mmCIF file of C-alpha atoms in Angstrom:
data_model
loop_
_atom_site.group_PDB
_atom_site.id
_atom_site.type_symbol
_atom_site.label_atom_id
_atom_site.label_comp_id
_atom_site.label_asym_id
_atom_site.label_seq_id
_atom_site.Cartn_x
_atom_site.Cartn_y
_atom_site.Cartn_z
ATOM 1 C CA MET A 196 111.718 80.692 96.495
ATOM 2 C CA ALA A 197 108.915 83.264 96.211
ATOM 3 C CA ARG A 198 106.123 82.436 93.772
ATOM 4 C CA ARG A 199 105.375 85.198 91.283
ATOM 5 C CA ILE A 200 101.801 86.521 91.137
ATOM 6 C CA LEU A 201 100.680 88.834 88.339
ATOM 7 C CA TYR A 202 97.861 91.157 89.434
ATOM 8 C CA VAL A 203 95.713 92.647 86.670
ATOM 9 C CA HIS A 204 93.971 95.964 87.287
ATOM 10 C CA GLY A 205 92.755 98.446 84.688
ATOM 11 C CA ILE A 206 92.077 101.666 86.608
ATOM 12 C CA GLY A 207 94.644 104.327 87.474
ATOM 13 C CA ALA A 208 92.615 106.256 90.073
ATOM 14 C CA ILE A 209 92.273 105.068 93.645
ATOM 15 C CA GLY A 210 88.987 103.883 95.131
ATOM 16 C CA GLY A 211 87.992 101.007 97.369
ATOM 17 C CA ALA A 212 89.238 98.228 95.057
ATOM 18 C CA GLU A 213 92.600 99.899 94.619
ATOM 19 C CA ARG A 214 93.031 100.675 98.319
ATOM 20 C CA ASP A 215 92.195 97.071 99.135
ATOM 21 C CA LEU A 216 94.819 95.740 96.713
ATOM 22 C CA ILE A 217 97.440 98.206 97.980
ATOM 23 C CA ALA A 218 96.764 97.054 101.554
ATOM 24 C CA LEU A 219 97.124 93.414 100.475
ATOM 25 C CA LEU A 220 100.416 94.085 98.709
ATOM 26 C CA LYS A 221 101.769 95.976 101.735
ATOM 27 C CA THR A 222 101.114 92.959 103.946
ATOM 28 C CA LEU A 223 101.784 90.025 101.603
ATOM 29 C CA ASP A 224 104.649 87.793 102.739
ATOM 30 C CA ARG A 225 107.379 88.674 100.220
ATOM 31 C CA HIS A 226 109.335 85.556 101.198
ATOM 32 C CA LYS A 227 106.486 83.483 99.732
ATOM 33 C CA TRP A 228 105.090 85.742 97.010
ATOM 34 C CA GLU A 229 106.579 88.089 94.424
ATOM 35 C CA PRO A 230 103.869 90.488 93.232
ATOM 36 C CA HIS A 231 103.835 92.233 89.853
ATOM 37 C CA VAL A 232 100.969 94.476 88.723
ATOM 38 C CA VAL A 233 99.622 95.216 85.247
ATOM 39 C CA CYS A 234 97.902 98.621 85.390
ATOM 40 C CA PRO A 235 97.680 101.965 83.554
ATOM 41 C CA GLY A 236 101.061 103.640 83.178
ATOM 42 C CA THR A 237 100.105 106.835 84.999
ATOM 43 C CA GLY A 238 97.988 107.774 87.978
ATOM 44 C CA PRO A 239 97.995 107.616 91.783
ATOM 45 C CA PHE A 240 97.462 103.831 91.857
ATOM 46 C CA ARG A 241 100.714 103.160 89.980
ATOM 47 C CA ASP A 242 102.503 105.805 92.066
ATOM 48 C CA GLN A 243 101.554 104.051 95.299
ATOM 49 C CA LEU A 244 102.588 100.650 93.955
ATOM 50 C CA GLN A 245 105.973 102.022 93.004
ATOM 51 C CA ALA A 246 106.335 103.507 96.490
ATOM 52 C CA LEU A 247 105.870 99.947 97.780
ATOM 53 C CA ALA A 248 108.584 98.688 95.403
ATOM 54 C CA VAL A 249 106.019 96.538 93.562
ATOM 55 C CA PRO A 250 107.016 96.182 89.874
ATOM 56 C CA THR A 251 104.360 97.609 87.539
ATOM 57 C CA HIS A 252 103.794 96.979 83.832
ATOM 58 C CA ALA A 253 101.976 99.714 81.945
ATOM 59 C CA LEU A 254 98.940 98.561 79.985
ATOM 60 C CA THR A 255 95.564 100.104 79.197
ATOM 61 C CA LEU A 256 92.720 97.580 79.269
ATOM 62 C CA PRO A 257 89.694 98.969 77.390
ATOM 63 C CA PRO A 258 86.122 97.967 78.349
ATOM 64 C CA TRP A 259 85.348 94.449 77.194
ATOM 65 C CA ARG A 260 81.748 94.855 76.150
ATOM 66 C CA LYS A 261 81.922 98.135 74.222
ATOM 67 C CA LEU A 262 81.971 97.559 70.451
ATOM 68 C CA LEU A 263 83.947 100.746 69.835
ATOM 69 C CA SER A 264 86.913 99.336 71.757
ATOM 70 C CA PHE A 265 87.155 96.133 69.672
ATOM 71 C CA PHE A 266 90.541 96.830 68.053
ATOM 72 C CA GLN A 267 92.078 98.353 71.195
ATOM 73 C CA ARG A 268 90.826 95.319 73.103
ATOM 74 C CA ARG A 269 92.533 92.876 70.745
ATOM 75 C CA SER A 270 95.768 94.806 71.026
ATOM 76 C CA ALA A 271 95.549 94.870 74.832
ATOM 77 C CA VAL A 272 94.942 91.120 74.973
ATOM 78 C CA ARG A 273 98.003 90.484 72.789
ATOM 79 C CA ARG A 274 100.116 92.779 74.950
ATOM 80 C CA LEU A 275 98.887 91.105 78.135
ATOM 81 C CA GLY A 276 99.660 87.693 76.653
ATOM 82 C CA THR A 277 103.182 88.864 75.824
ATOM 83 C CA LEU A 278 103.671 90.140 79.389
ATOM 84 C CA VAL A 279 102.475 86.835 80.813
ATOM 85 C CA GLY A 280 104.972 85.005 78.621
ATOM 86 C CA GLN A 281 107.816 87.319 79.636
ATOM 87 C CA LEU A 282 107.083 87.286 83.376
ATOM 88 C CA GLY A 283 106.181 83.612 83.727
ATOM 89 C CA PRO A 284 103.962 84.016 86.815
ATOM 90 C CA ALA A 285 102.836 81.046 88.881
ATOM 91 C CA MET A 286 99.310 82.483 88.872
ATOM 92 C CA ILE A 287 97.260 85.552 87.951
ATOM 93 C CA HIS A 288 94.969 87.503 90.263
ATOM 94 C CA VAL A 289 92.471 89.716 88.398
ATOM 95 C CA ASN A 290 91.445 92.499 90.781
ATOM 96 C CA ASP A 291 87.924 93.025 89.387
ATOM 97 C CA ILE A 292 85.570 91.334 86.947
ATOM 98 C CA TRP A 293 86.056 93.849 84.130
ATOM 99 C CA TRP A 294 89.439 92.389 83.115
ATOM 100 C CA VAL A 295 88.668 88.687 83.432
ATOM 101 C CA PRO A 296 87.741 88.286 79.713
ATOM 102 C CA HIS A 297 91.012 89.956 78.655
ATOM 103 C CA THR A 298 92.992 87.680 80.955
ATOM 104 C CA LEU A 299 91.290 84.454 79.884
ATOM 105 C CA ARG A 300 92.128 85.186 76.256
ATOM 106 C CA ALA A 301 95.644 86.387 77.032
ATOM 107 C CA VAL A 302 96.606 83.077 78.688
ATOM 108 C CA ARG A 303 94.966 80.922 76.008
ATOM 109 C CA TYR A 304 98.274 80.304 74.243
ATOM 110 C CA ASN A 305 100.416 79.939 77.351
ATOM 111 C CA PRO A 306 102.380 76.673 77.025
ATOM 112 C CA THR A 307 101.238 75.490 80.469
ATOM 113 C CA PRO A 308 97.885 76.027 82.210
ATOM 114 C CA LEU A 309 98.010 79.137 84.374
ATOM 115 C CA PRO A 310 95.719 79.401 87.439
ATOM 116 C CA ILE A 311 93.533 82.502 87.549
ATOM 117 C CA VAL A 312 91.917 84.005 90.648
ATOM 118 C CA ALA A 313 89.203 86.598 89.980
ATOM 119 C CA HIS A 314 88.074 89.137 92.573
ATOM 120 C CA VAL A 315 84.419 90.236 92.451
ATOM 121 C CA ARG A 316 84.051 93.568 94.183
ATOM 122 C CA GLN A 317 80.535 94.685 93.295
ATOM 123 C CA GLU A 318 77.048 93.312 93.215
ATOM 124 C CA ILE A 319 76.647 91.082 90.183
ATOM 125 C CA GLU A 320 73.575 89.676 88.489
ATOM 126 C CA PRO A 321 73.757 85.903 87.902
ATOM 127 C CA ALA A 322 73.341 86.518 84.150
ATOM 128 C CA LYS A 323 76.662 88.413 84.067
ATOM 129 C CA VAL A 324 78.677 85.573 85.582
ATOM 130 C CA ARG A 325 79.239 83.691 82.310
ATOM 131 C CA ARG A 326 79.378 86.912 80.315
ATOM 132 C CA TYR A 327 82.588 87.813 82.119
ATOM 133 C CA GLY A 328 83.948 84.260 82.176
ATOM 134 C CA LEU A 329 83.804 83.893 85.952
ATOM 135 C CA ASP A 330 82.710 80.272 85.575
ATOM 136 C CA ARG A 331 85.997 79.528 83.768
ATOM 137 C CA VAL A 332 88.565 80.688 86.337
ATOM 138 C CA ASP A 333 90.156 78.559 89.042
ATOM 139 C CA ALA A 334 88.894 80.526 92.037
ATOM 140 C CA VAL A 335 86.574 83.476 92.589
ATOM 141 C CA VAL A 336 86.934 85.763 95.597
ATOM 142 C CA ALA A 337 83.643 87.342 96.659
ATOM 143 C CA ILE A 338 83.836 90.276 99.056
ATOM 144 C CA SER A 339 80.460 89.436 100.619
ATOM 145 C CA ARG A 340 78.154 86.460 101.101
ATOM 146 C CA GLN A 341 75.557 88.195 98.960
ATOM 147 C CA ILE A 342 78.004 88.256 96.027
ATOM 148 C CA GLU A 343 78.962 84.633 96.667
ATOM 149 C CA GLU A 344 75.320 83.584 96.371
ATOM 150 C CA SER A 345 74.942 85.462 93.076
ATOM 151 C CA LEU A 346 78.062 83.819 91.669
ATOM 152 C CA ILE A 347 76.843 80.334 92.517
ATOM 153 C CA ALA A 348 73.403 81.150 91.080
ATOM 154 C CA GLY A 349 75.180 82.271 87.897
ATOM 155 C CA GLY A 350 77.006 78.986 87.413
ATOM 156 C CA VAL A 351 80.253 79.162 89.379
ATOM 157 C CA SER A 352 80.890 75.932 91.274
ATOM 158 C CA ALA A 353 80.479 76.482 95.025
ATOM 159 C CA SER A 354 83.842 74.790 95.543
ATOM 160 C CA ARG A 355 85.547 77.558 93.568
ATOM 161 C CA VAL A 356 84.000 80.518 95.412
ATOM 162 C CA ARG A 357 85.419 81.957 98.621
ATOM 163 C CA THR A 358 84.055 84.919 100.551
ATOM 164 C CA LEU A 359 86.927 86.996 101.918
ATOM 165 C CA TYR A 360 86.027 90.263 103.593
ATOM 166 C CA SER A 361 88.331 93.155 102.840
ATOM 167 C CA GLY A 362 90.398 94.167 105.839
ATOM 168 C CA ILE A 363 92.003 97.317 107.177
ATOM 169 C CA ASP A 364 95.257 97.738 109.072
ATOM 170 C CA LEU A 365 94.419 97.869 112.767
ATOM 171 C CA SER A 366 97.906 96.983 113.980
ATOM 172 C CA LYS A 367 99.092 100.540 114.608
ATOM 173 C CA ASN A 368 97.768 102.659 117.433
ATOM 174 C CA GLN A 369 97.681 105.866 115.456
ATOM 175 C CA PRO A 370 96.865 109.154 117.219
ATOM 176 C CA VAL A 371 93.375 110.463 116.514
ATOM 177 C CA PRO A 372 93.731 113.498 114.228
ATOM 178 C CA ASP A 373 92.302 116.827 115.305
ATOM 179 C CA GLY A 374 89.028 117.280 113.460
ATOM 180 C CA GLN A 375 89.259 121.052 113.749
ATOM 181 C CA VAL A 376 92.020 121.068 111.117
ATOM 182 C CA ILE A 377 89.651 119.525 108.553
ATOM 183 C CA ARG A 378 86.897 121.944 109.482
ATOM 184 C CA GLN A 379 89.239 124.845 108.858
ATOM 185 C CA MET A 380 90.437 123.322 105.581
ATOM 186 C CA ILE A 381 86.938 123.083 104.100
ATOM 187 C CA GLY A 382 85.831 126.407 105.572
ATOM 188 C CA ALA A 383 83.210 124.950 107.882
ATOM 189 C CA PRO A 384 82.205 127.316 110.699
ATOM 190 C CA ASN A 385 82.965 126.588 114.349
ATOM 191 C CA GLY A 386 80.315 124.286 115.731
ATOM 192 C CA ALA A 387 79.529 122.754 112.335
ATOM 193 C CA ILE A 388 78.150 119.205 112.427
ATOM 194 C CA LEU A 389 79.910 117.182 109.762
ATOM 195 C CA LEU A 390 78.452 114.349 107.734
ATOM 196 C CA GLY A 391 80.689 112.640 105.209
ATOM 197 C CA THR A 392 81.041 109.980 102.527
ATOM 198 C CA ILE A 393 84.236 108.427 101.195
ATOM 199 C CA ALA A 394 83.759 106.944 97.728
ATOM 200 C CA ASN A 395 84.788 107.828 94.203
ATOM 201 C CA LEU A 396 82.246 109.935 92.371
ATOM 202 C CA PHE A 397 79.933 107.553 90.514
ATOM 203 C CA PRO A 398 76.110 107.591 90.338
ATOM 204 C CA ARG A 399 75.945 104.137 91.971
ATOM 205 C CA LYS A 400 77.428 105.593 95.163
ATOM 206 C CA GLY A 401 74.122 107.362 95.835
ATOM 207 C CA TYR A 402 75.444 110.909 96.105
ATOM 208 C CA GLU A 403 72.357 112.394 94.457
ATOM 209 C CA VAL A 404 70.150 110.645 97.006
ATOM 210 C CA MET A 405 72.194 112.163 99.816
ATOM 211 C CA LEU A 406 72.071 115.643 98.306
ATOM 212 C CA ARG A 407 68.285 115.407 97.975
ATOM 213 C CA ALA A 408 68.071 114.334 101.614
ATOM 214 C CA LEU A 409 70.225 117.234 102.830
ATOM 215 C CA PRO A 410 67.608 120.039 102.781
ATOM 216 C CA ALA A 411 65.406 118.139 105.254
ATOM 217 C CA ILE A 412 68.439 117.266 107.388
ATOM 218 C CA ILE A 413 69.538 120.916 107.460
ATOM 219 C CA ARG A 414 66.042 122.099 108.430
ATOM 220 C CA ALA A 415 66.146 119.764 111.439
ATOM 221 C CA VAL A 416 69.834 120.288 112.291
ATOM 222 C CA PRO A 417 70.856 123.687 110.877
ATOM 223 C CA ALA A 418 74.584 123.311 111.640
ATOM 224 C CA VAL A 419 75.041 120.364 109.221
ATOM 225 C CA GLN A 420 77.753 120.387 106.536
ATOM 226 C CA TYR A 421 78.488 117.503 104.129
ATOM 227 C CA VAL A 422 81.965 116.385 103.002
ATOM 228 C CA ILE A 423 82.581 114.200 99.929
ATOM 229 C CA VAL A 424 85.993 112.506 99.673
ATOM 230 C CA GLY A 425 86.771 110.745 96.387
ATOM 231 C CA SER A 426 88.177 110.997 92.871
ATOM 232 C CA ASP A 427 86.124 112.221 89.932
ATOM 233 C CA GLU A 428 87.263 110.625 86.672
ATOM 234 C CA SER A 429 84.133 111.290 84.610
ATOM 235 C CA GLY A 430 83.012 114.835 85.371
ATOM 236 C CA TYR A 431 80.233 113.625 87.660
ATOM 237 C CA ALA A 432 81.208 116.268 90.222
ATOM 238 C CA ASP A 433 79.801 118.964 87.931
ATOM 239 C CA ARG A 434 76.422 117.207 87.925
ATOM 240 C CA LEU A 435 76.467 117.047 91.717
ATOM 241 C CA LYS A 436 77.405 120.727 91.988
ATOM 242 C CA ARG A 437 74.488 121.694 89.737
ATOM 243 C CA LEU A 438 72.110 119.620 91.857
ATOM 244 C CA ALA A 439 73.425 121.214 95.047
ATOM 245 C CA GLN A 440 72.832 124.658 93.537
ATOM 246 C CA GLU A 441 69.295 123.710 92.493
ATOM 247 C CA LEU A 442 68.596 122.497 96.026
ATOM 248 C CA LYS A 443 70.163 125.678 97.470
ATOM 249 C CA ILE A 444 72.643 123.699 99.574
ATOM 250 C CA ALA A 445 75.830 124.405 97.600
ATOM 251 C CA ASP A 446 77.371 126.226 100.575
ATOM 252 C CA ARG A 447 76.887 123.091 102.722
ATOM 253 C CA VAL A 448 78.569 120.602 100.342
ATOM 254 C CA HIS A 449 82.360 120.247 100.218
ATOM 255 C CA MET A 450 84.015 118.086 97.552
ATOM 256 C CA VAL A 451 87.659 117.607 98.491
ATOM 257 C CA GLY A 452 88.702 115.051 95.855
ATOM 258 C CA PHE A 453 91.042 112.124 96.440
ATOM 259 C CA GLN A 454 92.695 112.150 99.862
ATOM 260 C CA ASP A 455 95.317 109.853 101.335
ATOM 261 C CA PRO A 456 95.091 109.135 104.165
ATOM 262 C CA VAL A 457 91.352 109.429 104.755
ATOM 263 C CA GLN A 458 91.535 109.027 108.540
ATOM 264 C CA PRO A 459 91.770 112.779 109.295
ATOM 265 C CA PHE A 460 88.488 113.305 107.444
ATOM 266 C CA LEU A 461 86.801 110.399 109.197
ATOM 267 C CA ALA A 462 88.008 111.684 112.563
ATOM 268 C CA ALA A 463 86.376 115.054 111.881
ATOM 269 C CA LEU A 464 82.934 113.573 111.177
ATOM 270 C CA ASP A 465 80.022 113.491 113.591
ATOM 271 C CA LEU A 466 78.347 110.744 111.513
ATOM 272 C CA TYR A 467 79.437 108.682 108.531
ATOM 273 C CA VAL A 468 76.855 108.262 105.742
ATOM 274 C CA HIS A 469 77.166 105.729 102.906
ATOM 275 C CA PRO A 470 74.121 106.173 100.610
ATOM 276 C CA ALA A 471 75.190 103.650 97.943
ATOM 277 C CA LEU A 472 72.699 102.311 95.398
ATOM 278 C CA MET A 473 75.087 99.410 94.720
ATOM 279 C CA GLU A 474 77.992 98.302 96.895
ATOM 280 C CA GLY A 475 79.842 95.006 96.984
ATOM 281 C CA PHE A 476 81.298 95.542 100.449
ATOM 282 C CA GLY A 477 82.115 99.106 101.524
ATOM 283 C CA ILE A 478 85.674 99.287 102.870
ATOM 284 C CA ALA A 479 85.160 102.965 103.744
ATOM 285 C CA VAL A 480 82.348 101.934 106.086
ATOM 286 C CA VAL A 481 84.746 99.613 107.915
ATOM 287 C CA GLU A 482 87.300 102.419 108.132
ATOM 288 C CA ALA A 483 84.659 104.737 109.607
ATOM 289 C CA MET A 484 83.697 102.100 112.166
ATOM 290 C CA ALA A 485 87.353 101.574 113.068
ATOM 291 C CA MET A 486 87.549 105.323 113.792
ATOM 292 C CA GLY A 487 84.645 104.983 116.226
ATOM 293 C CA LYS A 488 81.979 106.530 113.996
ATOM 294 C CA ALA A 489 78.335 105.509 113.891
ATOM 295 C CA VAL A 490 77.194 104.747 110.348
ATOM 296 C CA VAL A 491 74.077 105.263 108.264
ATOM 297 C CA ALA A 492 74.253 103.035 105.178
ATOM 298 C CA THR A 493 71.924 101.248 102.779
ATOM 299 C CA THR A 494 70.734 97.660 102.634
ATOM 300 C CA THR A 495 72.364 97.011 99.276
ATOM 301 C CA GLY A 496 75.023 94.385 98.521
ATOM 302 C CA GLY A 497 77.388 93.505 101.340
ATOM 303 C CA LEU A 498 76.647 96.528 103.532
ATOM 304 C CA PRO A 499 74.286 94.592 105.861
ATOM 305 C CA GLU A 500 77.198 92.215 106.501
ATOM 306 C CA VAL A 501 79.388 95.149 107.537
ATOM 307 C CA VAL A 502 76.951 97.247 109.570
ATOM 308 C CA ALA A 503 75.183 95.555 112.496
ATOM 309 C CA GLN A 504 71.724 97.110 112.378
ATOM 310 C CA GLY A 505 70.973 99.026 115.562
ATOM 311 C CA GLU A 506 74.350 98.151 117.062
ATOM 312 C CA THR A 507 76.977 99.902 114.922
ATOM 313 C CA GLY A 508 74.675 101.960 112.741
ATOM 314 C CA LEU A 509 71.366 102.088 110.917
ATOM 315 C CA LEU A 510 70.433 100.803 107.462
ATOM 316 C CA VAL A 511 67.939 102.318 105.034
ATOM 317 C CA PRO A 512 66.643 101.180 101.622
ATOM 318 C CA PRO A 513 68.863 102.371 98.737
ATOM 319 C CA GLY A 514 67.465 105.336 96.855
ATOM 320 C CA ASP A 515 64.974 106.279 99.599
ATOM 321 C CA VAL A 516 65.537 110.003 100.179
ATOM 322 C CA GLU A 517 63.005 110.347 102.980
ATOM 323 C CA SER A 518 64.239 107.331 104.953
ATOM 324 C CA LEU A 519 67.823 108.512 104.621
ATOM 325 C CA ALA A 520 66.959 111.992 105.900
ATOM 326 C CA VAL A 521 64.856 110.735 108.821
ATOM 327 C CA THR A 522 67.492 108.218 109.884
ATOM 328 C CA VAL A 523 70.380 110.686 109.727
ATOM 329 C CA ILE A 524 68.359 113.210 111.721
ATOM 330 C CA SER A 525 67.490 110.594 114.348
ATOM 331 C CA LEU A 526 71.163 109.865 115.022
ATOM 332 C CA LEU A 527 72.253 113.491 114.929
ATOM 333 C CA GLU A 528 69.632 114.221 117.589
ATOM 334 C CA ASP A 529 70.650 111.238 119.744
ATOM 335 C CA LYS A 530 74.282 111.682 120.751
ATOM 336 C CA VAL A 531 74.147 108.847 123.293
ATOM 337 C CA SER A 532 73.108 106.273 120.660
ATOM 338 C CA ARG A 533 75.563 107.712 118.162
ATOM 339 C CA GLU A 534 78.488 107.346 120.543
ATOM 340 C CA ARG A 535 77.388 103.847 121.621
ATOM 341 C CA MET A 536 77.229 102.733 117.970
ATOM 342 C CA GLY A 537 80.642 104.265 117.368
ATOM 343 C CA ARG A 538 82.163 102.260 120.218
ATOM 344 C CA ASN A 539 80.468 99.072 119.010
ATOM 345 C CA GLY A 540 81.646 99.722 115.468
ATOM 346 C CA MET A 541 85.256 100.009 116.579
ATOM 347 C CA VAL A 542 85.030 96.614 118.290
ATOM 348 C CA ARG A 543 83.317 95.038 115.266
ATOM 349 C CA ALA A 544 85.972 96.361 112.877
ATOM 350 C CA GLN A 545 88.733 94.942 115.072
ATOM 351 C CA GLU A 546 87.067 91.541 115.459
ATOM 352 C CA ARG A 547 85.802 90.928 111.929
ATOM 353 C CA PHE A 548 87.702 93.084 109.447
ATOM 354 C CA SER A 549 91.398 93.051 110.289
ATOM 355 C CA LEU A 550 93.826 93.234 107.374
ATOM 356 C CA ALA A 551 96.119 90.624 108.933
ATOM 357 C CA ALA A 552 93.358 88.004 108.982
ATOM 358 C CA SER A 553 92.247 88.910 105.464
ATOM 359 C CA VAL A 554 95.759 88.508 104.026
ATOM 360 C CA VAL A 555 96.305 85.173 105.798
ATOM 361 C CA GLN A 556 93.108 83.869 104.196
ATOM 362 C CA MET A 557 94.156 85.165 100.785
ATOM 363 C CA GLU A 558 97.558 83.514 101.030
ATOM 364 C CA GLN A 559 95.870 80.252 102.031
ATOM 365 C CA LEU A 560 93.669 80.508 98.943
ATOM 366 C CA TYR A 561 96.720 81.112 96.729
ATOM 367 C CA GLY A 562 98.349 77.998 98.151
ATOM 368 C CA GLU A 563 95.238 75.907 97.542
ATOM 369 C CA VAL A 564 94.853 77.139 93.955
ATOM 370 C CA LEU A 565 98.498 76.394 93.163
ATOM 371 C CA ALA A 566 98.272 72.945 94.785
ATOM 372 C CA VAL A 567 95.225 72.069 92.673
ATOM 373 C CA GLY A 568 96.961 73.348 89.534
ATOM 374 C CA LYS A 569 100.046 71.287 90.291
ATOM 375 C CA GLY A 570 97.873 68.229 90.798
ATOM 376 C CA ARG A 571 96.230 68.763 87.429
ATOM 377 C CA GLY A 572 99.614 69.178 85.779
#
């Protein structure tokens, strides 16, 4: 009989964390596991879950540490506790740290102890580990070794932390899309050289750094255009548009919003750029590598574990406009190195970041957590 897992996720838009969970749920062995997801009642994330026939339970989970959300938070915890009681899951998997405090309090009155797995998907300071209750859950999944080290430094027992890299589906030999279609869609001229980033629009993704680097890149390589693929839930796009206008590069920057699938955009790129100031892992970087693209990324978080410096791409310090510009220019002017890195990146993605291997490891972790819980009971 399949064991029921309740996944807790509080965001309705789709970014890396949501795409990773969707990929997991697509691949999870339904003979062993019965997934249910608590998430906002509207939005593309819920729509995709429903397309997968994964039961969803509508609930808004307000920020834990904002005083203004105190009463909404209490109500959400009560509602989550009621859902847990109604569904009777064998375990709970919290898909990011923000909802761990809600979950810990929601299960407090459950008649039997309920194992909790918490996923940590961004860089975390050791001081925040206890603040979000990560030292009180049964297992913590870190998406990079760097995050694992921070968790242990913050007080999580090493025996309860597991680094599991996010994976992408490499099982299908999909045809490479024609990049010219994307060029026509965004209005890029024939012969344009496309740079691109796939990430939701947040300051921590380093978009402002990239925009400030673009004038120097364009002076060196005049045919450059820049494509941004990602949702904007906070109006940050307006800030980026104003900056592009100030820098007189507005005609070179194309914001195309959320796109699914992203592979046609990746296929159209001459170089993938990931200028993040903070990044737990960078699933979009893996996807770019799997499409045979050389990568310029930053040395933050788990990115150095994804990109092999000098082999699949080049790394620069986060926030360093000049280094980013120089490095991008160097690869745009060296097609031989760019293509070699793209080939190497495809091999690295296949060998280290397959979805099948990632899901097997996750299912093994679920089994271990449930076995320990049964032993305690």
